[in-house]
Every structure is written in structure tokens, then in C-alpha cells.
Short mmCIF file of C-alpha atoms in Angstrom, two decimals:
data_model
loop_
_atom_site.label_atom_id
_atom_site.label_comp_id
_atom_site.label_asym_id
_atom_site.label_seq_id
_atom_site.Cartn_x
_atom_site.Cartn_y
_atom_site.Cartn_z
CA MET A 1 -42.86 -40.00 -54.39
CA TYR A 2 -43.63 -36.58 -52.95
CA THR A 3 -43.06 -34.76 -49.64
CA THR A 4 -46.04 -32.39 -49.48
CA GLN A 5 -49.31 -31.72 -51.28
CA MET A 6 -47.59 -28.82 -53.05
CA ASP A 7 -44.67 -31.01 -54.08
CA ALA A 8 -47.09 -33.57 -55.53
CA ALA A 9 -48.99 -30.85 -57.38
CA LYS A 10 -45.81 -29.46 -58.94
CA LYS A 11 -44.84 -32.97 -60.07
CA GLY A 12 -48.24 -33.57 -61.67
CA ILE A 13 -49.20 -36.19 -59.06
CA ILE A 14 -52.87 -36.40 -58.02
CA THR A 15 -53.29 -37.20 -54.32
CA LYS A 16 -56.38 -38.61 -52.64
CA GLU A 17 -56.72 -35.28 -50.80
CA MET A 18 -56.92 -33.41 -54.11
CA GLU A 19 -59.61 -35.81 -55.29
CA VAL A 20 -61.69 -35.25 -52.15
CA VAL A 21 -61.40 -31.46 -52.41
CA ALA A 22 -62.25 -31.47 -56.11
CA LYS A 23 -65.43 -33.44 -55.43
CA LYS A 24 -66.49 -31.14 -52.59
CA GLU A 25 -65.87 -28.00 -54.63
CA GLY A 26 -67.38 -29.20 -57.91
CA LYS A 27 -64.08 -28.72 -59.72
CA THR A 28 -61.87 -31.03 -61.74
CA VAL A 29 -58.91 -32.63 -60.02
CA GLU A 30 -56.64 -30.94 -62.56
CA GLU A 31 -58.01 -27.51 -61.58
CA ILE A 32 -57.23 -28.25 -57.93
CA ARG A 33 -53.75 -29.57 -58.73
CA GLU A 34 -52.90 -26.53 -60.86
CA LEU A 35 -53.98 -24.02 -58.18
CA LEU A 36 -52.18 -26.00 -55.50
CA SER A 37 -48.95 -26.06 -57.50
CA LYS A 38 -49.01 -22.26 -57.69
CA GLY A 39 -49.79 -21.75 -53.99
CA ARG A 40 -53.20 -20.24 -54.76
CA ILE A 41 -54.91 -22.90 -52.66
CA VAL A 42 -53.80 -25.12 -49.79
CA ILE A 43 -54.97 -28.49 -48.51
CA PRO A 44 -53.78 -28.61 -44.88
CA ALA A 45 -53.28 -32.32 -44.21
CA ASN A 46 -50.62 -33.45 -41.75
CA LYS A 47 -49.38 -36.94 -42.57
CA ASN A 48 -50.15 -37.99 -38.97
CA HIS A 49 -53.77 -36.72 -38.94
CA THR A 50 -55.37 -39.98 -40.05
CA SER A 51 -58.99 -39.05 -39.23
CA LEU A 52 -58.94 -35.98 -41.51
CA ASP A 53 -61.58 -35.33 -44.15
CA PRO A 54 -59.58 -32.72 -46.11
CA GLU A 55 -60.72 -29.30 -47.26
CA GLY A 56 -59.19 -26.83 -49.66
CA VAL A 57 -58.71 -23.16 -48.82
CA GLY A 58 -58.07 -20.50 -51.43
CA GLU A 59 -58.88 -19.06 -54.83
CA GLY A 60 -62.23 -20.05 -56.34
CA LEU A 61 -63.18 -22.34 -53.44
CA ARG A 62 -65.92 -21.96 -50.84
CA THR A 63 -64.97 -19.57 -48.05
CA LYS A 64 -64.02 -21.69 -45.04
CA ILE A 65 -64.43 -20.86 -41.35
CA ASN A 66 -62.29 -21.67 -38.33
CA VAL A 67 -63.39 -22.15 -34.72
CA ASN A 68 -61.02 -21.18 -31.90
CA LEU A 69 -61.10 -23.04 -28.58
CA GLY A 70 -58.71 -24.20 -25.87
CA ILE A 71 -57.97 -23.91 -22.18
CA SER A 72 -56.45 -21.01 -20.24
CA LYS A 73 -55.26 -20.69 -16.63
CA ASP A 74 -58.58 -19.15 -15.60
CA SER A 75 -60.66 -21.70 -17.50
CA ALA A 76 -58.84 -25.03 -17.61
CA ASN A 77 -61.70 -27.50 -18.17
CA CYS A 78 -60.44 -29.76 -20.98
CA GLU A 79 -63.65 -31.77 -21.26
CA ARG A 80 -65.67 -28.60 -21.83
CA GLU A 81 -63.34 -27.64 -24.68
CA LEU A 82 -63.59 -31.14 -26.17
CA GLU A 83 -67.38 -30.77 -26.12
CA LYS A 84 -66.89 -27.60 -28.16
CA VAL A 85 -64.94 -29.69 -30.66
CA ARG A 86 -67.85 -32.11 -30.96
CA VAL A 87 -70.37 -29.31 -31.46
CA ALA A 88 -68.14 -27.50 -33.98
CA LEU A 89 -67.93 -30.72 -35.99
CA ASP A 90 -71.71 -31.14 -35.84
CA MET A 91 -72.13 -27.55 -37.05
CA LYS A 92 -69.81 -28.28 -40.00
CA ALA A 93 -67.01 -25.84 -39.29
CA GLU A 94 -64.11 -26.58 -41.65
CA ALA A 95 -61.29 -25.97 -39.17
CA ILE A 96 -60.54 -25.90 -35.46
CA MET A 97 -57.67 -24.11 -33.74
CA ASP A 98 -56.56 -25.31 -30.32
CA LEU A 99 -55.27 -22.12 -28.69
CA SER A 100 -54.63 -23.70 -25.29
CA ASN A 101 -52.07 -21.67 -23.39
CA TYR A 102 -51.88 -23.23 -19.95
CA GLY A 103 -50.27 -26.35 -18.52
CA LYS A 104 -49.51 -29.51 -20.43
CA THR A 105 -51.64 -29.26 -23.56
CA GLU A 106 -50.30 -32.31 -25.38
CA GLY A 107 -52.99 -34.69 -24.12
CA MET A 108 -55.84 -32.46 -25.24
CA ARG A 109 -54.19 -31.76 -28.59
CA LYS A 110 -53.80 -35.47 -29.30
CA LYS A 111 -57.44 -36.11 -28.41
CA ILE A 112 -58.56 -33.40 -30.84
CA VAL A 113 -56.39 -34.83 -33.63
CA LYS A 114 -57.89 -38.27 -33.04
CA MET A 115 -61.53 -37.13 -32.94
CA SER A 116 -61.45 -34.30 -35.48
CA THR A 117 -62.31 -34.91 -39.12
CA VAL A 118 -61.52 -31.25 -39.90
CA MET A 119 -58.15 -29.58 -40.13
CA LEU A 120 -56.55 -28.59 -36.83
CA GLY A 121 -54.42 -25.52 -36.27
CA THR A 122 -52.30 -24.38 -33.33
CA VAL A 123 -49.99 -21.55 -32.27
CA PRO A 124 -46.90 -23.34 -30.91
CA ILE A 125 -45.57 -20.33 -29.01
CA TYR A 126 -48.66 -20.48 -26.75
CA ASP A 127 -47.57 -23.96 -25.71
CA ALA A 128 -43.92 -23.18 -25.04
CA VAL A 129 -44.17 -21.67 -21.53
CA GLY A 130 -46.25 -24.55 -20.16
CA PHE A 131 -44.31 -27.20 -22.08
CA TYR A 132 -40.96 -26.17 -20.60
CA GLU A 133 -42.25 -24.66 -17.34
CA LYS A 134 -39.95 -21.73 -17.94
CA GLU A 135 -40.43 -18.00 -17.97
CA LEU A 136 -40.70 -16.61 -21.49
CA LYS A 137 -37.31 -14.89 -21.36
CA ASP A 138 -35.50 -18.14 -20.58
CA ILE A 139 -36.84 -20.19 -23.51
CA THR A 140 -34.20 -20.67 -26.19
CA ALA A 141 -34.63 -20.40 -29.95
CA GLU A 142 -33.99 -24.13 -30.26
CA GLU A 143 -36.70 -24.87 -27.69
CA PHE A 144 -39.24 -22.82 -29.65
CA LEU A 145 -38.44 -24.89 -32.73
CA ASP A 146 -38.72 -28.12 -30.75
CA VAL A 147 -42.31 -27.21 -29.81
CA VAL A 148 -43.09 -26.71 -33.52
CA GLU A 149 -41.67 -30.17 -34.18
CA LYS A 150 -43.81 -31.60 -31.38
CA HIS A 151 -46.99 -30.15 -32.89
CA GLY A 152 -46.07 -31.57 -36.27
CA LYS A 153 -45.47 -34.99 -34.79
CA ASP A 154 -48.83 -34.84 -32.97
CA GLY A 155 -50.69 -34.34 -36.27
CA VAL A 156 -51.43 -30.60 -36.39
CA ASP A 157 -52.40 -29.56 -39.94
CA PHE A 158 -51.50 -25.86 -39.85
CA ILE A 159 -49.49 -23.74 -37.43
CA THR A 160 -49.49 -20.00 -36.91
CA ILE A 161 -45.91 -18.75 -36.91
CA HIS A 162 -45.30 -15.02 -36.40
CA ALA A 163 -42.16 -14.97 -38.53
CA GLY A 164 -42.77 -11.49 -40.00
CA LEU A 165 -42.09 -9.73 -36.70
CA ASN A 166 -38.38 -9.17 -37.21
CA LYS A 167 -36.13 -6.49 -35.70
CA GLU A 168 -36.97 -4.08 -38.51
CA ALA A 169 -40.68 -4.49 -37.77
CA VAL A 170 -40.09 -3.89 -34.05
CA GLU A 171 -38.32 -0.62 -34.85
CA THR A 172 -41.19 0.34 -37.15
CA VAL A 173 -43.63 -0.14 -34.27
CA LYS A 174 -41.48 2.02 -31.99
CA ARG A 175 -41.24 4.82 -34.54
CA ASN A 176 -44.95 4.76 -35.42
CA LYS A 177 -47.00 4.91 -32.24
CA ARG A 178 -50.25 2.96 -32.17
CA LEU A 179 -53.39 3.37 -30.14
CA THR A 180 -53.49 -0.30 -29.12
CA ASN A 181 -49.83 -1.34 -29.58
CA VAL A 182 -49.44 -5.09 -30.40
CA VAL A 183 -52.69 -7.00 -29.76
CA SER A 184 -51.68 -10.38 -31.18
CA ARG A 185 -51.01 -12.66 -28.21
CA GLY A 186 -48.28 -14.56 -30.04
CA GLY A 187 -46.92 -11.34 -31.47
CA SER A 188 -46.71 -9.64 -28.09
CA LEU A 189 -44.93 -12.67 -26.58
CA LEU A 190 -42.33 -12.64 -29.36
CA PHE A 191 -41.96 -8.84 -29.16
CA ALA A 192 -41.29 -9.22 -25.41
CA TRP A 193 -38.86 -12.13 -25.93
CA MET A 194 -36.90 -10.14 -28.52
CA GLU A 195 -36.68 -7.08 -26.29
CA LEU A 196 -35.80 -9.02 -23.13
CA ASN A 197 -33.05 -10.98 -24.88
CA ASN A 198 -31.97 -8.35 -27.43
CA LYS A 199 -32.20 -11.00 -30.16
CA GLU A 200 -33.85 -11.53 -33.52
CA ASN A 201 -37.18 -13.35 -33.70
CA PRO A 202 -36.15 -17.04 -33.75
CA PHE A 203 -38.93 -17.92 -36.20
CA TYR A 204 -37.56 -15.33 -38.64
CA GLU A 205 -33.88 -16.04 -38.03
CA TYR A 206 -34.34 -19.81 -38.33
CA PHE A 207 -37.19 -19.79 -40.84
CA ASP A 208 -35.49 -22.47 -42.93
CA LYS A 209 -35.58 -24.81 -39.92
CA VAL A 210 -39.30 -24.11 -39.51
CA LEU A 211 -39.72 -25.07 -43.17
CA ASP A 212 -37.76 -28.30 -42.57
CA ILE A 213 -40.32 -29.28 -39.93
CA CYS A 214 -43.33 -28.26 -42.02
CA GLU A 215 -42.04 -30.19 -45.04
CA LYS A 216 -41.41 -33.29 -42.90
CA TYR A 217 -45.04 -33.54 -41.72
CA ASP A 218 -46.69 -31.59 -44.55
CA MET A 219 -47.84 -28.95 -42.08
CA THR A 220 -49.21 -25.83 -43.70
CA ILE A 221 -47.59 -22.70 -42.32
CA SER A 222 -50.01 -19.90 -41.47
CA LEU A 223 -47.91 -16.75 -41.45
CA GLY A 224 -49.27 -14.89 -38.45
CA ASP A 225 -49.94 -11.17 -38.48
CA ALA A 226 -48.28 -10.19 -35.22
CA LEU A 227 -48.86 -6.53 -36.07
CA ARG A 228 -52.50 -6.78 -37.08
CA PRO A 229 -54.52 -3.73 -36.02
CA GLY A 230 -56.30 -4.13 -32.70
CA SER A 231 -58.42 -1.03 -33.28
CA ILE A 232 -59.81 0.68 -36.35
CA ASN A 233 -57.43 3.57 -35.57
CA ASP A 234 -54.38 1.37 -36.26
CA SER A 235 -55.48 -0.32 -39.48
CA THR A 236 -53.40 -0.03 -42.64
CA ASP A 237 -50.60 1.68 -40.72
CA ALA A 238 -46.86 1.43 -41.29
CA SER A 239 -46.40 -1.49 -38.90
CA GLN A 240 -49.14 -3.63 -40.48
CA VAL A 241 -47.92 -3.00 -44.02
CA LYS A 242 -44.23 -3.44 -43.13
CA GLU A 243 -44.97 -6.89 -41.71
CA LEU A 244 -47.14 -7.80 -44.70
CA ILE A 245 -44.26 -7.10 -47.09
CA THR A 246 -42.07 -9.48 -45.07
CA LEU A 247 -44.80 -12.14 -45.07
CA GLY A 248 -44.86 -11.96 -48.86
CA GLU A 249 -41.12 -12.59 -48.96
CA LEU A 250 -41.45 -15.53 -46.56
CA THR A 251 -44.27 -16.96 -48.68
CA LYS A 252 -41.95 -17.28 -51.67
CA ARG A 253 -39.27 -18.91 -49.53
CA ALA A 254 -41.78 -21.46 -48.28
CA TRP A 255 -43.03 -22.26 -51.78
CA GLU A 256 -39.45 -22.90 -52.90
CA ARG A 257 -39.43 -25.66 -50.28
CA ASN A 258 -42.89 -26.94 -51.33
CA VAL A 259 -44.39 -25.86 -48.01
CA GLN A 260 -48.01 -24.72 -48.25
CA VAL A 261 -48.75 -21.19 -47.01
CA ILE A 262 -51.69 -19.26 -45.62
CA VAL A 263 -51.22 -15.57 -44.79
CA GLU A 264 -53.08 -14.07 -41.85
CA GLY A 265 -54.63 -10.62 -41.90
CA PRO A 266 -56.49 -7.98 -39.90
CA GLY A 267 -57.94 -7.53 -37.14
CA HIS A 268 -59.95 -4.38 -36.66
CA MET A 269 -60.63 -2.25 -39.71
CA ALA A 270 -63.13 0.35 -40.91
CA LEU A 271 -65.45 -0.76 -43.70
CA ASN A 272 -63.96 1.57 -46.29
CA GLU A 273 -60.45 0.10 -45.92
CA ILE A 274 -61.29 -3.60 -46.29
CA GLU A 275 -61.38 -3.91 -50.08
CA ALA A 276 -58.03 -2.17 -50.50
CA ASN A 277 -56.44 -4.36 -47.83
CA MET A 278 -57.57 -7.54 -49.54
CA ILE A 279 -56.12 -6.37 -52.85
CA LEU A 280 -52.87 -5.32 -51.13
CA GLN A 281 -52.46 -8.68 -49.40
CA LYS A 282 -53.09 -10.72 -52.52
CA LYS A 283 -50.62 -8.55 -54.45
CA LEU A 284 -47.83 -8.52 -51.84
CA CYS A 285 -48.26 -12.21 -50.95
CA HIS A 286 -48.50 -13.46 -54.54
CA GLY A 287 -52.07 -14.78 -54.38
CA ALA A 288 -51.58 -16.99 -51.31
CA PRO A 289 -54.79 -17.82 -49.40
CA PHE A 290 -55.74 -15.07 -46.95
CA TYR A 291 -57.02 -15.83 -43.43
CA VAL A 292 -58.71 -12.98 -41.54
CA LEU A 293 -59.91 -12.47 -37.97
CA GLY A 294 -63.07 -10.54 -38.71
CA PRO A 295 -62.17 -7.88 -39.51
CA LEU A 296 -64.18 -6.18 -36.79
CA VAL A 297 -65.57 -2.99 -38.30
CA THR A 298 -66.16 -1.04 -35.10
CA ASP A 299 -64.66 -1.15 -31.61
CA ILE A 300 -67.73 -0.23 -29.54
CA ALA A 301 -69.71 -3.47 -29.42
CA PRO A 302 -68.40 -5.84 -26.73
CA GLY A 303 -70.94 -8.64 -26.42
CA TYR A 304 -71.86 -8.29 -30.10
CA ASP A 305 -68.50 -8.72 -31.81
CA HIS A 306 -69.77 -11.79 -33.68
CA ILE A 307 -71.84 -9.22 -35.59
CA THR A 308 -69.08 -6.64 -36.10
CA SER A 309 -66.88 -9.50 -37.30
CA ALA A 310 -69.47 -11.00 -39.65
CA ILE A 311 -69.99 -7.64 -41.34
CA GLY A 312 -66.26 -7.28 -41.97
CA GLY A 313 -65.80 -10.94 -42.85
CA ALA A 314 -68.45 -10.84 -45.56
CA ILE A 315 -66.82 -7.82 -47.19
CA ALA A 316 -63.30 -9.23 -46.79
CA ALA A 317 -64.24 -12.56 -48.36
CA THR A 318 -66.07 -10.80 -51.20
CA TYR A 319 -62.82 -9.05 -52.11
CA GLY A 320 -60.40 -11.93 -51.71
CA ALA A 321 -60.20 -13.40 -48.20
CA ASP A 322 -60.48 -17.19 -48.32
CA PHE A 323 -60.67 -18.23 -44.67
CA LEU A 324 -62.58 -16.55 -41.83
CA CYS A 325 -61.67 -17.01 -38.18
CA TYR A 326 -64.90 -16.86 -36.24
CA VAL A 327 -65.43 -14.28 -33.51
CA THR A 328 -67.88 -14.87 -30.66
CA PRO A 329 -70.00 -12.46 -28.59
CA ALA A 330 -67.47 -13.03 -25.78
CA GLU A 331 -64.55 -11.50 -27.74
CA HIS A 332 -62.62 -9.01 -25.55
CA LEU A 333 -64.61 -10.16 -22.48
CA ARG A 334 -63.94 -13.81 -21.50
CA LEU A 335 -63.32 -17.33 -22.77
CA PRO A 336 -66.37 -18.23 -24.89
CA ASN A 337 -68.84 -20.78 -23.56
CA LEU A 338 -70.67 -23.28 -25.75
CA GLU A 339 -73.51 -20.91 -26.65
CA ASP A 340 -71.04 -18.15 -27.53
CA MET A 341 -69.26 -20.60 -29.80
CA LYS A 342 -72.51 -21.55 -31.56
CA GLU A 343 -73.40 -17.91 -32.19
CA GLY A 344 -69.91 -17.22 -33.50
CA ILE A 345 -70.06 -20.18 -35.88
CA ILE A 346 -73.46 -19.18 -37.29
CA ALA A 347 -72.42 -15.54 -37.77
CA SER A 348 -69.22 -16.58 -39.53
CA LYS A 349 -70.99 -19.12 -41.75
CA ILE A 350 -73.50 -16.46 -42.81
CA ALA A 351 -70.64 -14.09 -43.69
CA ALA A 352 -68.81 -16.80 -45.64
CA HIS A 353 -71.91 -17.82 -47.58
CA ALA A 354 -72.88 -14.23 -48.38
CA ALA A 355 -69.40 -13.68 -49.81
CA ASP A 356 -69.56 -16.91 -51.81
CA ILE A 357 -72.72 -15.63 -53.50
CA ALA A 358 -70.97 -12.36 -54.35
CA LYS A 359 -67.89 -14.20 -55.66
CA GLY A 360 -69.99 -16.54 -57.79
CA VAL A 361 -68.76 -19.69 -56.07
CA LYS A 362 -70.34 -22.70 -57.74
CA GLY A 363 -73.55 -23.82 -56.02
CA ALA A 364 -73.70 -20.98 -53.47
CA ARG A 365 -76.75 -19.21 -54.90
CA GLU A 366 -78.63 -22.50 -55.41
CA TRP A 367 -79.07 -22.88 -51.64
CA ASP A 368 -80.79 -19.48 -51.45
CA ASN A 369 -82.97 -20.27 -54.45
CA LYS A 370 -84.18 -23.47 -52.79
CA MET A 371 -85.07 -21.51 -49.64
CA SER A 372 -86.96 -18.97 -51.72
CA GLU A 373 -88.90 -21.76 -53.44
CA ALA A 374 -89.83 -23.21 -50.04
CA ARG A 375 -91.04 -19.78 -48.87
CA ARG A 376 -93.06 -19.29 -52.04
CA ASP A 377 -94.70 -22.67 -51.50
CA ILE A 378 -95.12 -21.99 -47.75
CA ASP A 379 -93.37 -25.31 -47.08
CA TRP A 380 -92.28 -24.88 -43.47
CA GLU A 381 -90.49 -28.20 -43.03
CA ARG A 382 -88.41 -27.60 -46.14
CA MET A 383 -87.59 -24.10 -44.90
CA PHE A 384 -86.35 -25.57 -41.63
CA ASP A 385 -84.28 -28.20 -43.44
CA LEU A 386 -82.61 -25.51 -45.55
CA ALA A 387 -82.02 -23.08 -42.66
CA ILE A 388 -78.45 -22.45 -41.57
CA ASP A 389 -79.70 -22.93 -37.98
CA LYS A 390 -82.66 -25.33 -38.16
CA GLU A 391 -83.17 -25.55 -34.38
CA LYS A 392 -83.53 -21.79 -33.89
CA ALA A 393 -85.87 -21.43 -36.88
CA LYS A 394 -88.19 -24.16 -35.56
CA ARG A 395 -88.07 -22.79 -32.02
CA TYR A 396 -89.05 -19.28 -33.13
CA ARG A 397 -92.06 -20.59 -35.03
CA GLU A 398 -93.17 -22.78 -32.14
CA GLU A 399 -92.91 -19.87 -29.70
CA SER A 400 -95.56 -17.88 -31.61
CA LYS A 401 -97.93 -20.18 -33.45
CA PRO A 402 -100.31 -18.50 -35.93
CA HIS A 403 -104.03 -19.10 -36.20
CA ASP A 404 -103.53 -20.12 -39.84
CA GLU A 405 -100.84 -22.81 -40.14
CA GLU A 406 -99.95 -21.60 -43.64
CA SER A 407 -98.67 -18.25 -42.40
CA CYS A 408 -96.71 -16.91 -39.44
CA SER A 409 -97.85 -14.73 -36.55
CA MET A 410 -96.52 -11.53 -38.12
CA CYS A 411 -98.81 -11.37 -41.18
CA GLY A 412 -101.41 -14.06 -40.58
CA LYS A 413 -103.77 -14.32 -43.55
CA MET A 414 -102.23 -11.15 -44.99
CA CYS A 415 -99.08 -13.13 -45.76
CA SER A 416 -97.89 -12.07 -49.22
CA MET A 417 -96.80 -15.62 -50.09
CA ARG A 418 -100.25 -16.98 -49.14
CA THR A 419 -102.02 -14.21 -51.05
CA MET A 420 -100.08 -14.73 -54.28
CA LYS A 421 -100.24 -18.52 -54.06
CA LYS A 422 -104.03 -18.47 -53.76
CA ILE A 423 -104.64 -15.77 -56.39
CA LEU A 424 -102.33 -17.39 -58.96
CA ASN A 425 -104.01 -20.75 -58.31
CA GLY A 426 -107.44 -19.20 -58.85
CA GLU A 427 -108.51 -19.76 -55.22
CA ASP A 428 -110.66 -17.60 -52.92
CA LEU A 429 -108.51 -15.34 -50.71
CA ASN A 430 -110.74 -15.25 -47.57
CA ILE A 431 -108.67 -12.92 -45.35
CA LEU A 432 -111.46 -12.24 -42.81
CA ARG A 433 -113.31 -15.54 -43.05
CA ASP A 434 -112.14 -18.85 -41.54
#
């Protein structure tokens, strides 16, 4: 018998989840088991999430992407968010996080668990205020832990817990002024709770109890970066690094209990700092899978932050990040709508795939080679089938039909692919003639 995927891996037991991941990744089951036993990969799979088609996240595996959704007080349409779930599944995202932070979210969370074949993540502290109908200051440490238990019971596969924001970290923030302070929503709530009550972070103080819950349901703990930089000015500062050191210590404590761990990372960060940050995280957190939001490489592009994020995400994943949280064009502006979500997913998938090519992930480059073959052969239907966004590719071609069906409306009969195909086949070129 075993309690968690990591426990099974350490005992030499092969689970059905390991077998599924091995097949998807083109690896042997023994390779997956070995990496899992060392904490280098995770397979988030809550025992109560019966509809799950598991994925692995971590070293040597395809870079995975996560889609955030959920209701807020200003946008509380549950059905609209459930439609996002359906579209995210259709677009083959590997994870969904329900970040609902208003009202009674249990019903929506249970619906997502039931309908979702991909791993589901949450941030329990978002749920606490609505769950208890109490002001933040009045919620007790025990009540915070009870919400974590509730999410485990409901079937959540991974939970973001900002356990690295302890009293030492708070003092570090106070001594080292930042341009954008604490931008993590969960982090700012905990910072406020600690200051209002003059108490230690309950998730740090009672971390062993959090591990009890995670072990019970085999919930993967995603160690949240409460002090991630919210501007490129604040990246790689004392507060970020101080918290990261603590997250590395908590990672080892979790592994001792056979609880799977993901570590979360920046945020906003200039291009030239990304590689060093990925190396630093992997070193300080002992090779645990790294989950990044972006990073966004410039702060001046509201409405285009899916692009700033994709640039940073591709570089981050090239140098060690394993899991990309998508960012939409609506970041910093409003709750994303369905079209925003689609754009965010595509941008993130492009970043992940570009990094997989750079990392030499098995099979990544083959997709590109097949597309290049289709372009060489001027096989439009095959190009559409291979496109990361088939609908948009077909729509663009239909919007500007060429005179010659072989080419497109940019080059016409001067198309290089057409020219070379005809010349190498010994055919007449006929650029001016019909």
C-alpha cells in the first residue's frame, strides 16, 4: 500500500498514473518512477478526482501550461467560467486553476472537478473569507486549515499555499522597500492577517498540519511565491530571494512526508535576469518542479501582456521552468473574457513548445518538421491540421484568397515554395502566364 504518488515511487511501486504519464512523455515507467521518487517531477492526482487524465510536471517532461479562471465579486457568472473550463479542455491545456474569490465557491469547484480531465488547482485562502463570511482579521489559523481540508476533500489536485511568507520575510520586506510592494493576492492577504493579528503565518507555523492534509488526499502542494516581483524593478531582490530560501527548506520537509511539491516563481523580470533565476530556484529548491507566472519582461504593455509573458515564459522554460501559468491580454485590466483566455492559452502554448525544442524534449521538433514539410509541399490542409490554432490559420487564408490556389496573397506566383517545387520537378515556372 502507499499514501501518495511519491510514497509509491519511493517504495518501487508503479501506479496507473505513472504508466499514463510515461506513455504520454515517451519515457519508460521506471524513468518516471525514479524522477518522482526524488521530487524532480510530480503527478498531481487527488484521490477524489476520478475524472482525471493525469499529467507529469517536471524535469525532462513537456512544459505544461495552466489556465486561470474563476468568479469575483464584480464578475460572478459561474456558467461563463464553466464555459471557459470547457474551452480550455478543448484547447488541451494541461491544468486549470479555479481562483474564485467571492461567495460560496464550493458548488463551482465540485462541478469543475467532475467535468475536468486535467489537474485542478486552487488557492484556499481566496475561499476563506466567503466560506466563513468573516472579515479577514477574524479568521483563525484552524479555520484556514479547515478550508485546505475542504479543497482536498472536494478533489483539488494541487493547492497554492504561501507558507514561505513568515515573520522573517515580512521584516525583510519592511527593511527593503519595493516599488510595487506585495503583488501576490494570497501573499498580501496573509501579510495583512499577520500584521493585523501580530501572529505568525498559520501556513508556516502549522506546515506539518498542511502536510497531513496533502498526504491524506495526495494533493500536491504548490509553494506560492507571496513575494514574487510585481515589477521588473523588484525582481531578484532581498525579499524574493529570502522567501525562495524558505521554500527550499519547506520542500525538503514535504518530501520527508512523501508530499509532492511544486515551487512557484516570478512574476515580472527583465530578460537578462531570467536564466540566473531559474538556476537559483532549482539549486535552492533541490530540483523541484518550477511553476512561473510569465515572467512578464516589461511593465508597459497592458492589453498585450500575453506577449510579454510568452517571451519570458519561453526563456524561463528553456532554462529550467517546468510549468507556465498563462497570462491573458486582460492582465492588470479586468477579469479575462473567453477570447482573452483563448489568446492567453495560445501564447503560453507557443512559449512552452518553443522551450521544449530548445530543451530537446522528445518529439517536440518533429511537429515543426512536419509543418515545414507541409509548407514545402504547399499542402494547405495539412498545414492547417498541424497549426497550433487551426481556426485562425484557415480564417486568415479565407480572408485573402490568392489568384493561384497553390500560393498565398502575399507572394502569389513568386512564392519561393512554389518556385523551388516546380524547378526541382523540372516544370515550367510561368510566373506571368496563367
